[in-house]
Amino acid sequence: MPAHITIRDGSPYWWASTDIWVVPGADPNGAPGTPVAGQPAYLWAHAVNSGNTVANGTRIDFYWADPSAQVVVGTANPIGSAFVDLDLDPAGQDVLCLVPWVPVIVNGGHECLLAVAHSPGDSNPIPDPLPNGYVFDPPAHDQIAQRNITVLMASMLAAAMVISVRALPRQDKEAFISVEYGGELDQRQMALLGLDKLDLRPAPQRSVQVELSLEPVCGGKHRHGPDRGDSAGTGGGEAGRQGGQEQVLAVSMSKTYAAGSEVGGDETLEQEPGVVEDDMGAAGGAARPGGAAAGSGAVHSGEPEGADYGRHGGRGLRVNLRRGMAAAVYAAFSADGLRPGQYQLVHIIERSQGKVVGGVSYVVARPNPGQGEKK
């Protein structure tokens, strides 16, 4: 077969590729880590030629995007390109983008990264250039990988994370946003995130809570009370008292674990997320009007999903968008139960039309005293 270029996806969450990484600072050969908003960083990708012909002149394009589960051409921002001659070495090559990237202040520099390989002799090429509106779909293309995993320190959770949900230019979208908890980082992922020197271990039970909303919310200590999961979708709170004009859009994810049970395992890591569940869970009622985006033309409705969403999702947030429009989903984190020396993985996942279309993963960490905390 001719050349075939692969930039590997993450596993089991394909948006957490370890074939893309960031080196913060002015030295591209420095240690990988978390970028800092407003300060330069360099991007690397690892590419393999699994064909039987040398792939000379392979171009790898690097992009960043505001955190989004599903990213399309036109919403991602080009950073630069790198060229490499890929021989038949199965170990592949590390490729540096010589153009430095300066993360923006949105979400404190926690942006989504993509790497896309184009080779003139590829056995299954993707369009070059990629047309506007083209979906970056890493599971469907070996040449595309996405890195959408970031570190949140437990002491710095006051600001909610903002995640964009977008409809494609030519079709309306009904999306279901849910949260999964748990899992364990391997050594390479720990190193790429700059956590390998912090002596962290995964929390043995649910220690982090996330609240999703279409309205701005705050996170931080004591953000979620002990009964929050039971009342989130019941219409309580200030919004629910405003004569029915505003709907309560915030939903506390309430997936539970038996006392002392391990987080993850076949609960979240047995297979790719969402491969067996219907994207909307149990049948819901009519769409509710209102919400932060009511009247804007962008969102038909943003309603909390109260029914169980199978073993992966718990409760979630349903968002309806007209074609070409976007909405912001706010994720407020609290980590009251996370002990020093522990971390917990949190995955915010978007499903649409019966499949997972993308996600954003967060490592919520609380280092031991004296080890310091990085943003």
Coordinates of C-alpha atoms in Angstrom, one line a residue:
M1 CA 0.0 0.0 0.0
P2 CA 1.2 3.6 -0.4
A3 CA 2.0 5.8 2.5
H4 CA -0.5 6.2 5.3
I5 CA 0.0 8.8 8.1
T6 CA -1.4 8.3 11.6
I7 CA -1.5 10.6 14.6
R8 CA -3.0 8.4 17.3
D9 CA -6.2 9.2 19.2
G10 CA -6.4 9.0 22.9
S11 CA -7.9 5.9 24.6
P12 CA -10.7 5.4 25.7
Y13 CA -11.5 9.1 25.2
W14 CA -10.2 9.9 21.7
W15 CA -10.0 13.7 22.4
A16 CA -7.1 13.1 24.9
S17 CA -4.4 12.2 22.4
T18 CA -0.9 11.7 23.7
D19 CA 0.5 12.3 20.2
I20 CA 0.0 16.1 20.7
W21 CA 1.7 18.0 23.6
V22 CA 2.7 21.4 24.7
V23 CA 6.0 22.7 25.9
P24 CA 5.4 26.0 27.8
G25 CA 8.1 28.7 27.7
A26 CA 10.6 29.9 25.1
D27 CA 12.5 26.6 24.8
P28 CA 10.7 24.0 22.5
N29 CA 13.0 21.3 23.9
G30 CA 11.9 21.9 27.5
A31 CA 9.6 19.7 29.6
P32 CA 6.0 19.2 28.5
G33 CA 3.3 20.8 30.7
T34 CA 0.3 23.0 30.9
P35 CA 0.4 26.3 28.9
V36 CA 0.0 29.6 30.6
A37 CA -2.4 32.2 29.2
G38 CA -0.5 35.1 27.6
Q39 CA 2.8 33.3 27.5
P40 CA 4.4 31.5 24.6
A41 CA 4.4 27.8 24.2
Y42 CA 5.5 25.3 21.5
L43 CA 3.4 22.4 20.1
W44 CA 4.6 18.9 19.1
A45 CA 3.0 16.0 17.4
H46 CA 4.0 12.4 16.9
A47 CA 3.3 10.9 13.5
V48 CA 3.8 7.4 12.1
N49 CA 3.8 6.2 8.5
S50 CA 2.2 2.8 8.5
G51 CA 2.3 2.3 4.7
N52 CA 5.0 0.8 2.5
T53 CA 6.2 4.0 0.8
V54 CA 8.2 6.8 2.3
A55 CA 6.1 9.9 2.8
N56 CA 8.4 12.8 1.9
G57 CA 7.1 16.3 2.4
T58 CA 4.4 15.4 4.9
R59 CA 2.8 18.6 6.3
I60 CA 1.3 18.7 9.8
D61 CA -1.0 21.6 10.5
F62 CA -1.5 22.7 14.1
Y63 CA -4.7 24.4 15.4
W64 CA -6.2 25.7 18.6
A65 CA -9.8 26.3 19.4
D66 CA -11.9 27.5 22.3
P67 CA -12.9 24.4 24.3
S68 CA -15.6 22.6 22.3
A69 CA -16.6 19.0 22.1
Q70 CA -17.1 19.1 18.3
V71 CA -14.7 21.3 16.4
V72 CA -15.1 22.4 12.7
V73 CA -12.9 24.3 10.2
G74 CA -13.7 27.9 10.6
T75 CA -13.9 27.8 14.4
A76 CA -10.4 26.5 14.9
N77 CA -7.5 28.9 14.6
P78 CA -4.4 27.9 12.6
I79 CA -1.1 28.1 14.5
G80 CA 1.4 27.0 12.0
S81 CA 2.7 24.0 10.0
A82 CA 5.7 21.7 10.1
F83 CA 7.1 19.5 7.4
V84 CA 8.7 16.1 7.8
D85 CA 9.9 13.2 5.7
L86 CA 8.3 10.1 7.3
D87 CA 10.1 6.8 6.5
L88 CA 8.9 3.3 7.4
D89 CA 10.1 3.3 10.9
P90 CA 7.2 2.0 13.0
A91 CA 8.4 4.2 15.9
G92 CA 7.4 7.3 14.0
Q93 CA 8.8 10.8 14.5
D94 CA 8.2 13.8 16.8
V95 CA 7.4 16.9 14.8
L96 CA 7.8 20.4 16.2
C97 CA 5.8 23.4 15.1
L98 CA 8.3 26.2 14.9
V99 CA 5.7 28.9 15.2
P100 CA 5.2 29.6 18.9
W101 CA 1.6 29.6 20.3
V102 CA 0.4 32.2 22.8
P103 CA -2.7 30.9 24.5
V104 CA -5.5 33.4 25.0
I105 CA -7.1 34.3 28.3
V106 CA -10.4 32.5 27.7
N107 CA -10.6 29.7 30.3
G108 CA -7.2 30.7 31.6
G109 CA -5.4 29.3 28.5
H110 CA -7.2 25.9 28.6
E111 CA -7.7 25.5 24.8
C112 CA -8.4 22.5 22.5
L113 CA -5.5 21.5 20.3
L114 CA -5.6 19.7 16.9
A115 CA -2.9 18.2 14.6
V116 CA -3.8 17.3 11.0
A117 CA -1.4 15.5 8.7
H118 CA -1.4 15.9 4.9
S119 CA 0.8 13.7 2.7
P120 CA 0.6 13.7 -1.2
G121 CA 1.0 10.0 -1.3
D122 CA -1.4 9.0 1.5
S123 CA -3.6 6.0 0.8
N124 CA -6.7 7.7 2.3
P125 CA -6.1 11.4 2.0
I126 CA -8.3 14.1 3.6
P127 CA -9.1 17.3 1.7
D128 CA -6.3 19.8 1.4
P129 CA -7.0 22.5 2.2
L130 CA -9.8 21.5 4.6
P131 CA -13.0 23.2 3.4
N132 CA -14.9 25.6 5.7
G133 CA -17.3 23.8 7.9
Y134 CA -15.4 20.5 7.7
V135 CA -15.7 18.5 10.9
F136 CA -12.5 17.5 12.6
D137 CA -13.5 13.9 13.3
P138 CA -10.5 12.1 14.7
P139 CA -12.1 8.7 15.0
A140 CA -12.9 8.8 11.3
H141 CA -9.5 10.0 10.1
D142 CA -6.1 8.6 11.2
Q143 CA -4.5 11.8 10.1
I144 CA -6.4 14.0 12.6
A145 CA -5.9 14.0 16.4
Q146 CA -7.3 16.2 19.2
R147 CA -6.0 17.1 22.6
N148 CA -8.7 18.4 24.8
I149 CA -7.5 17.5 28.3
T150 CA -6.4 20.0 30.9
V151 CA -5.4 20.3 34.5
L152 CA -7.5 22.2 37.1
M153 CA -6.1 22.6 40.5
A154 CA -8.6 22.1 43.3
S155 CA -7.7 25.4 45.0
M156 CA -8.4 27.4 41.8
L157 CA -12.0 26.4 40.9
A158 CA -13.8 29.7 41.5
A159 CA -14.3 30.4 37.8
A160 CA -16.5 28.1 35.7
M161 CA -15.1 26.5 32.6
V162 CA -16.8 27.5 29.3
I163 CA -17.5 24.9 26.6
S164 CA -18.9 25.8 23.2
V165 CA -21.7 23.7 21.6
R166 CA -22.1 24.4 17.9
A167 CA -24.5 23.4 15.2
L168 CA -23.1 22.7 11.7
P169 CA -23.8 25.4 9.1
R170 CA -26.5 23.5 7.3
Q171 CA -28.4 21.6 9.9
D172 CA -30.0 22.1 13.3
K173 CA -28.6 20.3 16.3
E174 CA -30.0 18.6 19.4
A175 CA -27.1 17.9 21.7
F176 CA -27.0 16.2 25.1
I177 CA -24.2 17.2 27.4
S178 CA -23.3 14.9 30.2
V179 CA -20.5 14.3 32.7
E180 CA -18.5 11.1 33.4
Y181 CA -16.2 10.7 36.4
G182 CA -13.2 8.5 37.0
G183 CA -10.3 6.7 35.3
E184 CA -6.6 6.7 35.7
L185 CA -3.8 8.6 33.8
D186 CA -0.9 6.5 32.5
Q187 CA 2.7 7.7 32.9
R188 CA 2.9 9.4 29.5
Q189 CA -0.2 11.4 30.1
M190 CA 1.0 12.4 33.5
A191 CA 4.3 13.6 32.0
L192 CA 2.6 15.5 29.2
L193 CA 0.4 17.3 31.7
G194 CA 3.4 18.2 33.9
L195 CA 2.0 16.1 36.8
D196 CA 4.6 13.4 36.9
K197 CA 6.6 15.0 39.8
L198 CA 3.6 15.6 42.0
D199 CA 3.1 12.2 43.5
L200 CA -0.6 12.1 42.7
R201 CA -2.9 9.1 42.8
P202 CA -6.6 8.7 41.5
A203 CA -9.2 9.3 44.1
P204 CA -10.9 6.0 45.2
Q205 CA -14.4 7.5 45.1
R206 CA -16.4 10.4 43.6
S207 CA -14.7 13.4 45.1
V208 CA -15.5 16.1 42.5
Q209 CA -18.9 17.5 41.5
V210 CA -19.8 19.4 38.3
E211 CA -22.7 21.6 37.6
L212 CA -23.7 22.4 34.0
S213 CA -25.6 25.5 33.0
L214 CA -26.5 27.7 30.1
E215 CA -26.1 30.7 32.4
P216 CA -22.9 31.8 34.0
V217 CA -22.2 30.1 37.3
C218 CA -19.3 30.0 39.8
G219 CA -17.4 27.0 41.1
G220 CA -15.2 26.5 44.1
K221 CA -15.4 25.3 47.7
H222 CA -18.8 24.3 48.9
R223 CA -20.4 25.1 45.5
H224 CA -22.5 22.0 45.7
G225 CA -24.4 21.2 48.9
P226 CA -25.1 17.6 50.0
D227 CA -28.6 17.6 48.5
R228 CA -27.7 19.4 45.3
G229 CA -28.0 16.4 43.1
D230 CA -31.6 15.8 44.2
S231 CA -32.8 19.3 43.6
A232 CA -31.0 20.4 40.5
G233 CA -33.7 19.5 38.0
T234 CA -36.8 20.2 40.1
G235 CA -37.3 23.9 39.3
G236 CA -36.0 25.2 42.6
G237 CA -33.7 28.1 43.0
E238 CA -34.0 31.8 42.0
A239 CA -34.6 31.1 38.3
G240 CA -37.4 28.7 39.1
R241 CA -39.2 31.3 41.2
Q242 CA -39.6 33.8 38.4
G243 CA -43.1 33.0 37.3
G244 CA -42.1 30.3 34.8
Q245 CA -40.4 32.9 32.5
E246 CA -37.0 31.4 33.2
Q247 CA -36.2 27.7 33.5
V248 CA -33.6 26.2 35.9
L249 CA -30.8 25.2 33.5
A250 CA -28.1 24.1 36.0
V251 CA -27.9 20.4 36.6
S252 CA -25.7 18.7 39.2
M253 CA -24.3 15.4 38.0
S254 CA -25.3 12.8 40.5
K255 CA -23.6 9.6 39.5
T256 CA -22.9 7.6 42.7
Y257 CA -20.5 4.9 43.7
A258 CA -20.8 2.4 46.5
A259 CA -18.7 3.2 49.6
G260 CA -15.1 2.3 49.0
S261 CA -15.6 1.3 45.4
E262 CA -13.0 2.1 42.7
V263 CA -13.8 4.8 40.3
G264 CA -13.5 3.9 36.6
G265 CA -13.0 0.3 35.6
D266 CA -15.9 -1.0 33.6
E267 CA -17.9 1.9 34.9
T268 CA -16.3 4.3 32.4
L269 CA -13.4 2.7 30.7
E270 CA -14.7 -0.6 29.3
Q271 CA -15.4 0.9 25.9
E272 CA -15.4 4.1 23.9
P273 CA -17.9 6.4 25.7
G274 CA -21.4 6.4 24.4
V275 CA -21.2 3.5 21.9
V276 CA -24.2 1.7 23.2
E277 CA -26.4 4.4 24.7
D278 CA -29.0 6.4 22.9
D279 CA -27.9 10.0 23.0
M280 CA -31.0 11.4 24.7
G281 CA -31.6 8.7 27.3
A282 CA -35.2 8.1 28.3
A283 CA -37.9 10.0 26.5
G284 CA -38.4 13.6 27.7
G285 CA -41.2 16.1 27.7
A286 CA -41.7 19.0 25.4
A287 CA -38.9 21.5 25.0
R288 CA -39.1 24.3 27.5
P289 CA -38.7 27.9 26.4
G290 CA -36.5 30.4 28.1
G291 CA -33.0 30.2 29.5
A292 CA -30.1 32.5 29.0
A293 CA -30.2 32.4 25.3
A294 CA -34.0 32.7 24.9
G295 CA -34.9 35.2 22.2
S296 CA -31.4 35.2 20.7
G297 CA -32.2 32.9 17.8
A298 CA -29.4 30.6 18.8
V299 CA -31.0 28.2 21.3
H300 CA -34.5 26.7 21.0
S301 CA -34.3 25.3 24.5
G302 CA -31.9 24.4 27.1
E303 CA -33.5 22.0 29.5
P304 CA -32.1 19.9 32.3
E305 CA -32.3 16.2 31.6
G306 CA -33.7 14.5 34.7
A307 CA -33.9 10.9 33.5
D308 CA -31.0 8.5 34.1
Y309 CA -28.7 8.4 31.1
G310 CA -27.5 4.9 31.4
R311 CA -24.3 3.8 33.1
H312 CA -22.1 6.6 31.6
G313 CA -23.9 9.9 31.9
G314 CA -26.1 10.3 35.0
R315 CA -28.0 13.5 34.5
G316 CA -27.2 16.0 31.8
L317 CA -28.2 19.1 29.9
R318 CA -30.1 19.1 26.6
V319 CA -29.3 21.9 24.1
N320 CA -31.1 22.7 20.9
L321 CA -29.4 24.9 18.3
R322 CA -30.4 26.3 14.9
R323 CA -28.0 25.7 12.1
G324 CA -24.8 27.6 12.2
M325 CA -25.5 28.9 15.8
A326 CA -23.6 28.2 19.0
A327 CA -24.2 28.3 22.8
A328 CA -21.9 28.4 25.8
V329 CA -22.2 25.7 28.4
Y330 CA -20.8 26.6 31.8
A331 CA -19.2 23.9 34.0
A332 CA -18.8 24.8 37.7
F333 CA -16.4 22.5 39.5
S334 CA -16.1 21.8 43.2
A335 CA -13.7 19.4 44.8
D336 CA -14.5 19.4 48.5
G337 CA -14.0 15.7 48.8
L338 CA -10.6 15.6 47.0
R339 CA -7.8 14.9 49.5
P340 CA -4.2 16.0 49.2
G341 CA -2.2 13.8 46.8
Q342 CA -5.3 12.9 44.8
Y343 CA -6.7 13.7 41.4
Q344 CA -10.0 12.9 39.7
L345 CA -10.7 12.7 36.0
V346 CA -13.9 14.5 34.7
H347 CA -15.1 14.1 31.2
I348 CA -17.8 16.5 29.7
I349 CA -19.2 14.7 26.7
E350 CA -21.5 15.8 23.9
R351 CA -23.8 13.3 22.2
S352 CA -25.9 14.0 19.1
Q353 CA -27.9 11.8 16.8
G354 CA -27.1 8.6 18.7
K355 CA -23.3 9.1 18.9
V356 CA -20.5 10.8 20.8
V357 CA -19.4 13.8 18.8
G358 CA -16.7 14.9 21.2
G359 CA -15.7 15.9 24.7
V360 CA -13.5 17.8 27.0
S361 CA -11.6 16.1 29.8
Y362 CA -10.3 17.7 33.0
V363 CA -7.8 16.5 35.6
V364 CA -8.9 18.0 38.9
A365 CA -5.9 17.7 41.2
R366 CA -5.0 18.5 44.8
P367 CA -1.2 18.1 45.3
N368 CA 0.3 17.3 48.7
P369 CA 1.3 20.4 50.8
G370 CA 4.6 21.8 49.7
Q371 CA 4.5 20.5 46.2
G372 CA 2.9 23.6 44.8
E373 CA 0.0 24.1 42.5
K374 CA 0.0 24.9 38.8
K375 CA -2.9 26.4 37.0

